[in-house]
Coordinates of N, CA and C in Angstrom, one line a residue:
Chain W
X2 N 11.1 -10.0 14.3 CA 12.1 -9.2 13.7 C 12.5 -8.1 14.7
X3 N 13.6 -7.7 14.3 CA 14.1 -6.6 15.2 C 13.4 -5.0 15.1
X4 N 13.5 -4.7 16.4 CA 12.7 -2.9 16.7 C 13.8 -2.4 16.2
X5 N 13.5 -1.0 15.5 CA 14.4 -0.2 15.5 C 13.8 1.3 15.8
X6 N 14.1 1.9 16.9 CA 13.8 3.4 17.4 C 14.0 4.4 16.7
X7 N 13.9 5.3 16.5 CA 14.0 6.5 16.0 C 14.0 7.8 16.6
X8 N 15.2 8.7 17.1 CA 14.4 10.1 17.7 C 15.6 11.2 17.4
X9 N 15.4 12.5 17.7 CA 13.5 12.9 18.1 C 12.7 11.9 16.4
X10 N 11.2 12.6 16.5 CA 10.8 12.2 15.0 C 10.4 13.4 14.2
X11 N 11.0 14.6 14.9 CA 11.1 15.9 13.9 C 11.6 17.2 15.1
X12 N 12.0 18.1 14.6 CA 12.4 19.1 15.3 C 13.0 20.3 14.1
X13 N 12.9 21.6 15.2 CA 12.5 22.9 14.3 C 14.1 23.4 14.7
X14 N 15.0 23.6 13.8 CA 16.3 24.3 14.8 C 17.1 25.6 13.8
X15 N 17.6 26.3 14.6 CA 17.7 27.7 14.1 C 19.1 27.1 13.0
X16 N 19.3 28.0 11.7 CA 20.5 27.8 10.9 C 22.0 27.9 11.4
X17 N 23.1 27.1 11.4 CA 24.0 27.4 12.0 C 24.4 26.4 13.5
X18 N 23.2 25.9 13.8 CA 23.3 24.8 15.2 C 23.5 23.7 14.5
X19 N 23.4 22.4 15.7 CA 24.0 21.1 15.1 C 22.3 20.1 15.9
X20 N 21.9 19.2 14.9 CA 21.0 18.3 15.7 C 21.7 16.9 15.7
X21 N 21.4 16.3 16.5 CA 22.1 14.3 16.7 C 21.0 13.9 16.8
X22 N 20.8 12.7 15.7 CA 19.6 12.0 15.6 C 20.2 10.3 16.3
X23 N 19.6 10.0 16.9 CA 19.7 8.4 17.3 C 19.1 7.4 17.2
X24 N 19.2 6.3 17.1 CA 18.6 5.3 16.1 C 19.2 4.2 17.4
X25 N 18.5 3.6 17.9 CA 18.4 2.1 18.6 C 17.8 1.3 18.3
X26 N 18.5 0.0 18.1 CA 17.7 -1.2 17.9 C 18.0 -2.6 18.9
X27 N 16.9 -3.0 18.9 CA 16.6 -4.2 20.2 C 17.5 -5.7 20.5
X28 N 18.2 -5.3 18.9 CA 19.3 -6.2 19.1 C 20.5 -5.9 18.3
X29 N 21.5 -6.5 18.4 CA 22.5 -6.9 17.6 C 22.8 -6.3 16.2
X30 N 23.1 -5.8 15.6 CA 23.1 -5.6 13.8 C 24.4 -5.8 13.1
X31 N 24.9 -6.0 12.5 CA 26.1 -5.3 11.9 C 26.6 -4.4 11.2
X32 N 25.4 -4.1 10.2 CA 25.5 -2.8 9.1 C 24.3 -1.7 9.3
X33 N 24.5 -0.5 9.9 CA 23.5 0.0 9.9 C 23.5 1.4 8.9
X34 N 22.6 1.9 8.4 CA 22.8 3.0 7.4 C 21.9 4.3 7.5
X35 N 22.4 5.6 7.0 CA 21.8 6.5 7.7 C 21.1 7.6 6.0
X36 N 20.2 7.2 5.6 CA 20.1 7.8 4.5 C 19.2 9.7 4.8
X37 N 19.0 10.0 3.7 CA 18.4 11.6 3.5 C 17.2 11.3 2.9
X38 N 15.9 12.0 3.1 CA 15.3 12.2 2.0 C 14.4 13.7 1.7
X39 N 15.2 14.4 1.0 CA 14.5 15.7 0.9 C 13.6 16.1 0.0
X40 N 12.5 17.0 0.0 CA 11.2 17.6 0.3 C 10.7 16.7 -1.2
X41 N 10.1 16.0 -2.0 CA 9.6 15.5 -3.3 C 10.9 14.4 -3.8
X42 N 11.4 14.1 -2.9 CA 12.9 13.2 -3.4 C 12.7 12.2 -3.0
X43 N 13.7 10.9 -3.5 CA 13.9 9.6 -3.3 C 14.9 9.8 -1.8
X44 N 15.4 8.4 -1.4 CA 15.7 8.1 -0.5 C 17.4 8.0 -0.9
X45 N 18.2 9.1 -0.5 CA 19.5 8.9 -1.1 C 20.5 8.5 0.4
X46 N 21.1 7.5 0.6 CA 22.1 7.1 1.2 C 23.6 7.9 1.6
X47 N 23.3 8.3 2.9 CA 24.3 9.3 3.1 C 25.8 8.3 3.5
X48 N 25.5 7.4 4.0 CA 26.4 6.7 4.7 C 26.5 5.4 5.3
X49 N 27.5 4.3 6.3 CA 26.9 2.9 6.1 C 27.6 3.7 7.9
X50 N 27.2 3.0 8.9 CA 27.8 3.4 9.9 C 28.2 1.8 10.8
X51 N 29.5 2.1 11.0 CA 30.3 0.4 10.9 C 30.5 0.6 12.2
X52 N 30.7 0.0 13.3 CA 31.0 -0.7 14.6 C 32.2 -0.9 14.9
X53 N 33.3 0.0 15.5 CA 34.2 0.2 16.0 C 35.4 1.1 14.7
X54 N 34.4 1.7 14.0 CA 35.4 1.6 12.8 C 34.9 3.0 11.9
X55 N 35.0 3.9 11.4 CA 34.4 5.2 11.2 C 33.7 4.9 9.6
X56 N 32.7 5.6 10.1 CA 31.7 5.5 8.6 C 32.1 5.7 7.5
X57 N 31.7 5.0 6.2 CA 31.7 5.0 5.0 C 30.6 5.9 4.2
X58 N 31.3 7.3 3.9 CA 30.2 8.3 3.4 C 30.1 7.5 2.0
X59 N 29.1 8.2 1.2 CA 28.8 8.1 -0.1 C 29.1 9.5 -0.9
X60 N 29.5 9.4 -2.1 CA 29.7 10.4 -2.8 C 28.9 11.6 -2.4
X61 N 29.4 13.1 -2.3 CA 28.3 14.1 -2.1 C 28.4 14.4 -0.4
X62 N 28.6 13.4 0.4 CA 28.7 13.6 1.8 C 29.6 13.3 2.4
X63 N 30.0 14.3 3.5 CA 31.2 14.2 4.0 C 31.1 14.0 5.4
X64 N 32.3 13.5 6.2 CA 32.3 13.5 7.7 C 31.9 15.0 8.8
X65 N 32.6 16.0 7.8 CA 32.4 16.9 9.0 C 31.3 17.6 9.2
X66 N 30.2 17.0 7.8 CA 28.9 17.4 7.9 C 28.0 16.3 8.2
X67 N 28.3 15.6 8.3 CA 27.6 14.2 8.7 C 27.8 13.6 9.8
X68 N 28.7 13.7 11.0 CA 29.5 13.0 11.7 C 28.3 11.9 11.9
X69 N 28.7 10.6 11.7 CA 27.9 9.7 12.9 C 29.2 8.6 13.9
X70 N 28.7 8.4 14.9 CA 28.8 7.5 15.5 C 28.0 5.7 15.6
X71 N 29.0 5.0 15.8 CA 28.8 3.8 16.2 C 29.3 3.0 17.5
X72 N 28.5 3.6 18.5 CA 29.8 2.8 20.0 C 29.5 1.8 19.9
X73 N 28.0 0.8 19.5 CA 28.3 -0.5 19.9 C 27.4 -1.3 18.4
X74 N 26.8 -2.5 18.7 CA 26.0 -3.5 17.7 C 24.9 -2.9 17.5
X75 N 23.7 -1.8 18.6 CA 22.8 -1.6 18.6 C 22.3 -0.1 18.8
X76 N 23.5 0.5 18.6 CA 23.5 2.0 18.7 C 24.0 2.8 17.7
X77 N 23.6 4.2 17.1 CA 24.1 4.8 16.0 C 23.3 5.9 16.6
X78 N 24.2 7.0 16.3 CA 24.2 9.1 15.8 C 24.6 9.4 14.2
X79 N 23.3 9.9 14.1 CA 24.0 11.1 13.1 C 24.1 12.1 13.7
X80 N 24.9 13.5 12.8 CA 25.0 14.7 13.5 C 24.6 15.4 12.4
X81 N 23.7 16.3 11.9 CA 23.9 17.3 11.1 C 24.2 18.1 11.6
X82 N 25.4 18.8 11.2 CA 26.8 19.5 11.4 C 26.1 21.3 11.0
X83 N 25.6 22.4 11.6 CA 26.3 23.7 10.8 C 24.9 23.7 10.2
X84 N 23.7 23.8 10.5 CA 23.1 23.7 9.6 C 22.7 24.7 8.8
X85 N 21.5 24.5 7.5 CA 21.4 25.4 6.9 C 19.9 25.3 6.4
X86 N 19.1 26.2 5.7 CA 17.8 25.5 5.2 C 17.0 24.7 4.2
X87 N 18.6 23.9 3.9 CA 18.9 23.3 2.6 C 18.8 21.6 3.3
X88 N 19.0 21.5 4.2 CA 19.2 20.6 5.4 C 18.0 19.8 6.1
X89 N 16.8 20.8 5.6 CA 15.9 20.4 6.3 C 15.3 19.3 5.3
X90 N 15.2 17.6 5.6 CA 14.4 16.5 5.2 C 14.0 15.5 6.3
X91 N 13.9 14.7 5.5 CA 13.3 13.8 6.5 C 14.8 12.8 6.5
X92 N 15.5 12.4 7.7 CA 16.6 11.5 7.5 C 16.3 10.2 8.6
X93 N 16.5 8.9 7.9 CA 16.0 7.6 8.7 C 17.2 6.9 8.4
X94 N 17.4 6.3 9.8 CA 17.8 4.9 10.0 C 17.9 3.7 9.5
X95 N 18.3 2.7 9.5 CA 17.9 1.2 8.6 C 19.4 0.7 8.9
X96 N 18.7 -0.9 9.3 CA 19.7 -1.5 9.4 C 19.2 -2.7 8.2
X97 N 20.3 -3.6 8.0 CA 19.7 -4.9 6.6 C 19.6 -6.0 8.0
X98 N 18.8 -6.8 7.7 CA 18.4 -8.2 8.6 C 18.9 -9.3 7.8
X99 N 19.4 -11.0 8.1 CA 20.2 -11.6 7.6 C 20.0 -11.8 5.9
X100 N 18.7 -11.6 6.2 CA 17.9 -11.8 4.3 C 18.2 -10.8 3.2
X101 N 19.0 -10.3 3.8 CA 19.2 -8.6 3.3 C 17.8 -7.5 3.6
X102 N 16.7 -8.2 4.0 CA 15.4 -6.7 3.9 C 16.2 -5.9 4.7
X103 N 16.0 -4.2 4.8 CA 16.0 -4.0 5.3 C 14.6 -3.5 6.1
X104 N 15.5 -2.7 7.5 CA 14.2 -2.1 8.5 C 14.5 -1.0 8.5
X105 N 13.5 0.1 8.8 CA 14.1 1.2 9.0 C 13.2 1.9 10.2
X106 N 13.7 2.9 10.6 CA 13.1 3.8 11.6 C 11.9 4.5 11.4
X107 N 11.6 5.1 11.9 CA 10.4 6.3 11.5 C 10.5 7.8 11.2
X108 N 11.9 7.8 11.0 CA 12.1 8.3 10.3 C 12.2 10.0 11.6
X109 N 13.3 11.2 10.9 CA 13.3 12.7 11.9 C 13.0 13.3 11.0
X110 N 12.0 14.7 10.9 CA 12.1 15.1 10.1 C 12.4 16.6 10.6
X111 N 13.0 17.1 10.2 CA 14.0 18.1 10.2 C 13.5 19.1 9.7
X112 N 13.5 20.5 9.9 CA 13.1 21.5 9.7 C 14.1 22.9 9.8
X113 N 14.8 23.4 8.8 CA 16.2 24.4 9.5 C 15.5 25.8 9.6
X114 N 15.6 26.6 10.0 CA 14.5 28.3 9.7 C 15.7 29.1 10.0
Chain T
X28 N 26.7 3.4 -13.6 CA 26.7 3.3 -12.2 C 24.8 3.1 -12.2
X29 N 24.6 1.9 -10.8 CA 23.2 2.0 -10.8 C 22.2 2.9 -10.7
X30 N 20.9 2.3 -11.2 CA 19.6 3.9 -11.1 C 18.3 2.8 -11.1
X31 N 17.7 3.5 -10.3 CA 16.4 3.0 -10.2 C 15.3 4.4 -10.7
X32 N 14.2 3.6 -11.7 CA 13.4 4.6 -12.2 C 12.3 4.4 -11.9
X33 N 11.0 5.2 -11.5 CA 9.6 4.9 -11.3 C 9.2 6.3 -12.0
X34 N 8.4 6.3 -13.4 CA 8.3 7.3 -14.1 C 6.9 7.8 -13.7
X35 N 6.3 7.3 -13.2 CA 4.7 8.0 -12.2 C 5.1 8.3 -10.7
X36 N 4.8 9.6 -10.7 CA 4.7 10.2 -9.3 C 3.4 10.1 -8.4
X37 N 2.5 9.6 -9.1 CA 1.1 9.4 -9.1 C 0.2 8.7 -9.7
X38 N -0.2 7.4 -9.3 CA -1.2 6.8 -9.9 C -2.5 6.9 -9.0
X39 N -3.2 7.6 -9.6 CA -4.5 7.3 -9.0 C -5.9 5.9 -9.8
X40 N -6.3 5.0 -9.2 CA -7.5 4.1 -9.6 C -8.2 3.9 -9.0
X41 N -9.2 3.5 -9.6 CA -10.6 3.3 -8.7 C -10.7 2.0 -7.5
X42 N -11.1 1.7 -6.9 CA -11.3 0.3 -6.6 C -11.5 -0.7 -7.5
X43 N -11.1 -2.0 -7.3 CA -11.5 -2.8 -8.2 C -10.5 -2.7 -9.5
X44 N -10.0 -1.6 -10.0 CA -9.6 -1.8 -11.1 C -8.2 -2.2 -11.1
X45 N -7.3 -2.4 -12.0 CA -5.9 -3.5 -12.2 C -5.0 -1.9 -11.4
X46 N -3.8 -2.7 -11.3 CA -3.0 -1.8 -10.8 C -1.7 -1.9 -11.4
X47 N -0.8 -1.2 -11.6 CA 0.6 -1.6 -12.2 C 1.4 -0.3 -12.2
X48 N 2.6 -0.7 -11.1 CA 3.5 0.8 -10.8 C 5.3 -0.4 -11.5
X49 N 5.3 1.2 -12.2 CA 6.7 0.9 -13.0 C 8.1 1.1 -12.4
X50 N 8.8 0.1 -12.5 CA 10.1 0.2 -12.3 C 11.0 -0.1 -13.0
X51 N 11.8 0.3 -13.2 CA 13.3 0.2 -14.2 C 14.3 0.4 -13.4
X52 N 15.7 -0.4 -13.8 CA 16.2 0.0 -13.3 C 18.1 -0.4 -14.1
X53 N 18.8 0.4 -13.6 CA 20.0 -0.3 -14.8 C 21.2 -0.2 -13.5
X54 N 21.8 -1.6 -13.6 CA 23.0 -2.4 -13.0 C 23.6 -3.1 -13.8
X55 N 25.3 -3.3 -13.4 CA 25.9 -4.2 -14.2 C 26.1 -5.4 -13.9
X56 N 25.7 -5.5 -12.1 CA 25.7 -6.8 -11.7 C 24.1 -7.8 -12.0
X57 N 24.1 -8.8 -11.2 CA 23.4 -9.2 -10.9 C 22.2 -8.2 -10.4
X58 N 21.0 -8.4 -10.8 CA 20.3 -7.2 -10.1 C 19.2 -7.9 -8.4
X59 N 19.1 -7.7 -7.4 CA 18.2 -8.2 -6.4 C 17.4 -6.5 -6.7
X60 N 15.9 -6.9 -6.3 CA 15.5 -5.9 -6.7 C 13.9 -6.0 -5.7
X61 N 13.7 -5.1 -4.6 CA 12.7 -5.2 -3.8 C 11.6 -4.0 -4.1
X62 N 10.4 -3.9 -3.6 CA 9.2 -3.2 -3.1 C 9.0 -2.6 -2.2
X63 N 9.7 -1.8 -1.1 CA 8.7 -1.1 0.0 C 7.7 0.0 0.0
X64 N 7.1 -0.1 0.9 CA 6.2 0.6 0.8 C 5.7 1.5 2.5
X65 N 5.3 2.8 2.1 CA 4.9 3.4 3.5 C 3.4 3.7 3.5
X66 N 2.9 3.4 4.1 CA 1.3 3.4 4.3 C 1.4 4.9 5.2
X67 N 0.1 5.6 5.3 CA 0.5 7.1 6.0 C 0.5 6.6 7.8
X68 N 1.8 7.4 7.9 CA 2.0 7.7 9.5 C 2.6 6.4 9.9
X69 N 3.1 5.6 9.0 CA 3.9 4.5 9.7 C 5.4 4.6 8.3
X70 N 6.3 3.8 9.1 CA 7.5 3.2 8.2 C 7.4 2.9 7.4
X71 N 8.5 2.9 6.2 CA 9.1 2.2 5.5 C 9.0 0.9 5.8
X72 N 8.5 -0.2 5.0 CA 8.6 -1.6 5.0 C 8.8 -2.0 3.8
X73 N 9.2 -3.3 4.0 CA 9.6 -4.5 2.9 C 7.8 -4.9 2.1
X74 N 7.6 -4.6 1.1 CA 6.8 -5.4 0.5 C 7.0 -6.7 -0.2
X75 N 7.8 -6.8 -0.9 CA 8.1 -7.6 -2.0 C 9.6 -7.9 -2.2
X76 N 10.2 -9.0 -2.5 CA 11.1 -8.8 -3.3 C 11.2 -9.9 -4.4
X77 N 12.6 -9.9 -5.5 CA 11.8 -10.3 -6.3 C 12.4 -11.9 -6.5
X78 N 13.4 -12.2 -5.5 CA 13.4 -13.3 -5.9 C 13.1 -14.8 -4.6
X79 N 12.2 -13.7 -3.7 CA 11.0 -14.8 -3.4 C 10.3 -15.2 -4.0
X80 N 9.7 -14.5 -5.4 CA 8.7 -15.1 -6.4 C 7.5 -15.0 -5.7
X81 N 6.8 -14.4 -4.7 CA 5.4 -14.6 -3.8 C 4.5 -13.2 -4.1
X82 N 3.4 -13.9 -4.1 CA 2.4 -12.7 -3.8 C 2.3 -12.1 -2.2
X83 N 2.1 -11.1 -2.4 CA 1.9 -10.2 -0.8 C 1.0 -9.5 -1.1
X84 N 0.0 -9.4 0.2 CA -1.1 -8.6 -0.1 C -2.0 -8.4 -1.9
X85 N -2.0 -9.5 -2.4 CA -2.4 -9.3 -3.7 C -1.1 -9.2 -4.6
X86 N -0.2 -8.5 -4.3 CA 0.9 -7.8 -5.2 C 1.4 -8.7 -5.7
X87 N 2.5 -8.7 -7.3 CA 3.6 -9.9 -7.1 C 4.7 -8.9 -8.4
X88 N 5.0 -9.1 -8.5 CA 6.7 -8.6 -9.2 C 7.1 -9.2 -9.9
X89 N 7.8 -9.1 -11.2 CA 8.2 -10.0 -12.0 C 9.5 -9.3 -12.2
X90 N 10.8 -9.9 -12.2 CA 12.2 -9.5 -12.6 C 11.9 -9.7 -14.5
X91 N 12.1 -8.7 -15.4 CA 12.2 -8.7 -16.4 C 13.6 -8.2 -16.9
X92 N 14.6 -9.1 -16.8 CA 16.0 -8.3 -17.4 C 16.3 -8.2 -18.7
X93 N 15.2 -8.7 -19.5 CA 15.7 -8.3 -21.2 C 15.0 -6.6 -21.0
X94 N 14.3 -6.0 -20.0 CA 13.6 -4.8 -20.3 C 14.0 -4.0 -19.0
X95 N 14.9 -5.2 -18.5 CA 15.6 -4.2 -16.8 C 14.3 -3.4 -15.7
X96 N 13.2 -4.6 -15.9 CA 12.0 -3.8 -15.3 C 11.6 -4.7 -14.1
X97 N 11.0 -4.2 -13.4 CA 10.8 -5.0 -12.1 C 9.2 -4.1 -11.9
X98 N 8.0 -4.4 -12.9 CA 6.8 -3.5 -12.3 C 6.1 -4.4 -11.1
X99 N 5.1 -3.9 -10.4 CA 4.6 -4.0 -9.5 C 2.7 -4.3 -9.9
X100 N 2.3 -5.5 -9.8 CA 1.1 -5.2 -10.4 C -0.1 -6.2 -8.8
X101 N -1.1 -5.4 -9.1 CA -1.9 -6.2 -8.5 C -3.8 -6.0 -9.5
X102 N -4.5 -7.5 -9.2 CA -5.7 -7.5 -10.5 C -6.4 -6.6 -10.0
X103 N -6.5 -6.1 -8.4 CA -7.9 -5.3 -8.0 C -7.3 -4.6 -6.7
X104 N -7.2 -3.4 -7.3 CA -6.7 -2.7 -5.9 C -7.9 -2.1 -5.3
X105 N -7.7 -2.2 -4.0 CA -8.4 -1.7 -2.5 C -7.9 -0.7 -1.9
X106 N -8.7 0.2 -1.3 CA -8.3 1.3 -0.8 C -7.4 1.1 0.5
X107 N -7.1 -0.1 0.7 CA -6.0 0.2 1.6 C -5.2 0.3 1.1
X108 N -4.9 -0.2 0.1 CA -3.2 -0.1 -0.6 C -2.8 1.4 -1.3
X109 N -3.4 2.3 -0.9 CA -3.2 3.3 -1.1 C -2.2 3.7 0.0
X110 N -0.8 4.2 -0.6 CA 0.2 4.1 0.0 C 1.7 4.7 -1.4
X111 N 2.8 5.0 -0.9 CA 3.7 5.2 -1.2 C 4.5 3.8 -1.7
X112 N 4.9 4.1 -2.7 CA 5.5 2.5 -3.0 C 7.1 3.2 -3.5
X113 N 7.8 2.2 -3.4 CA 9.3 2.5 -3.5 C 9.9 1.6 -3.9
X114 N 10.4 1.2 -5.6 CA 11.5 0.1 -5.9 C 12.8 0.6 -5.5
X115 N 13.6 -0.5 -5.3 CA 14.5 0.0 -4.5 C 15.8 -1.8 -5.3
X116 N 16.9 -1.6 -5.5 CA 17.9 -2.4 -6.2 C 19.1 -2.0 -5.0
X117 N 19.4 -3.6 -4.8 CA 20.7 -3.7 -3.7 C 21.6 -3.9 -4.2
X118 N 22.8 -2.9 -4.1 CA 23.9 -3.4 -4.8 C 24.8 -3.0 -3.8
X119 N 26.2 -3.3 -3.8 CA 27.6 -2.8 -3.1 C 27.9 -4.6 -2.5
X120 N 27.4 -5.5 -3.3 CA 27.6 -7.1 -2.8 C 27.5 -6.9 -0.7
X121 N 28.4 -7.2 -0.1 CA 28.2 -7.4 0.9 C 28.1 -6.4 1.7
X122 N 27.8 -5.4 1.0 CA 27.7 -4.1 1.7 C 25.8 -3.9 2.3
X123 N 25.0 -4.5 1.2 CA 23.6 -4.6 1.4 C 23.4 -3.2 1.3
X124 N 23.7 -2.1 0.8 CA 23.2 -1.1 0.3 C 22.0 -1.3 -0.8
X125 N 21.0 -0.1 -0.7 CA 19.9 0.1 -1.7 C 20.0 1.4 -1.8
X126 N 19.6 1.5 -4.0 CA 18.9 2.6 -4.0 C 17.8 2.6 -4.4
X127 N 17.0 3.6 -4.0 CA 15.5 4.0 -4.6 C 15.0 4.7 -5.6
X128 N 14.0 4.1 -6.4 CA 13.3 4.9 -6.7 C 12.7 6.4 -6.1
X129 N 12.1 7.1 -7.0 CA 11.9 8.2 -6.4 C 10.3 7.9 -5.9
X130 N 9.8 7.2 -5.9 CA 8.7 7.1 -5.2 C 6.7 6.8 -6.2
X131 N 6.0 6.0 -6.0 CA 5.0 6.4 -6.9 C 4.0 6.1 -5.6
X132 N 3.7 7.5 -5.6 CA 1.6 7.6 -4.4 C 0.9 7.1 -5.5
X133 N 0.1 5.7 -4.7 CA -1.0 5.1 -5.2 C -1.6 5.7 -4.5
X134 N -3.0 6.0 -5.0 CA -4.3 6.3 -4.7 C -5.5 6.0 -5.1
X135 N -5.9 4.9 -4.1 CA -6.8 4.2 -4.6 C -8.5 4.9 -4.3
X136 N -9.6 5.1 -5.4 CA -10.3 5.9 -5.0 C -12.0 4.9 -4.8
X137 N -13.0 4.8 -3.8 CA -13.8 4.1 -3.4 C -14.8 4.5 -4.7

């Protein structure tokens, strides 16, 4: 099955700056997705990030806080935009593989002060 | 609109004894409805889903849609399976989106 990378896999950043998390995988994908999961919370779905074509947020999140990128099959950014200390979770990667499982990364876990 | 429920945030058992982590869940489609799970210091992975019908690692799933439940049972849990378990229901058809449960830590005790 396919690798998927993850980085950084945490970092401490002052409120008000912007972090880009990147997510690489060893092959090919078509749907990759960029979810949140904050401090005692489930895994909520920020976004689907599409390949030549601008992301599909989910209710609750928006582009200019979320920006990601997709330049190709096997690359994806998020951006958290402006941060704040509300901000700080853990947010992973995951693409679906032809069976639908998905994979996911290892996840950044994020820290705002 | 869909929801996935896991009403224990914690199950702790001893070795050896039965295991069984709850899920519920309410969709108006068709429901596909999987198991991951994170062991500490590694990923999110696929354990189960439910319409391979298979045991894994001991585990196996049963789709119950008169009760919209999908639990997780295994006869004798081991201390390795102490780990984070997560139901999780795909919906958005070709989209392959999932949502999750909020999570239930097994803790299996020697």
């Amino acid at each position: 099955s396919a690798v998927i990378s993850q980085k950084p896999s945490r970092d401490i950043c002052q409120r008000g700056t912007s972090l880009t998390i990147q997510c690489q995988v060893d092959s090919q994908v078509t749907m990759m997705f960029w979810y949140r999961q904050q401090p005692g919370q489930s895994l909520t779905l920020i976004a689907t990030a599409n390949q030549g074509s601008e992301a599909t947020y989910e209710s609750g999140f928006v582009i200019d806080k979320f920006p990601i990128s997709r330049p190709n099959l096997t690359f994806s950014t998020l951006t958290v935009s402006n941060m704040s200390p509300e901000d700080s979770s853990i947010y992973l990667c995951s693409f679906s593989g032809g069976n639908t499982e998905a994979f996911f990364g290892q996840g950044t876990r994020l820290t705002v002060v | 609109a869909q929801r996935v429920t896991q009403p224990e945030k914690l199950l702790s058992v001893f070795k050896g004894a039965p295991v069984e982590l709850k899920c519920n869940y309410s969709y108006s489609g068709s429901p596909e409805l999987f198991w991951y799970v994170q062991y500490s210091r590694q990923r999110l992975q696929l354990l189960l889903r439910h319409i391979s019908r298979e045991s894994i690692k001991g585990f196996t799933a049963d789709l119950n849609k008169g009760e919209t439940s999908f639990h997780l049972k295994k006869p004798f849990a081991q201390e390795e399976d102490s780990a984070m378990y997560y139901c999780a229901l795909l919906y958005g058809g070709a989209t392959n989106k999932l949502i999750f449960g909020t999570g239930t830590l097994l803790a299996v005790q020697p």
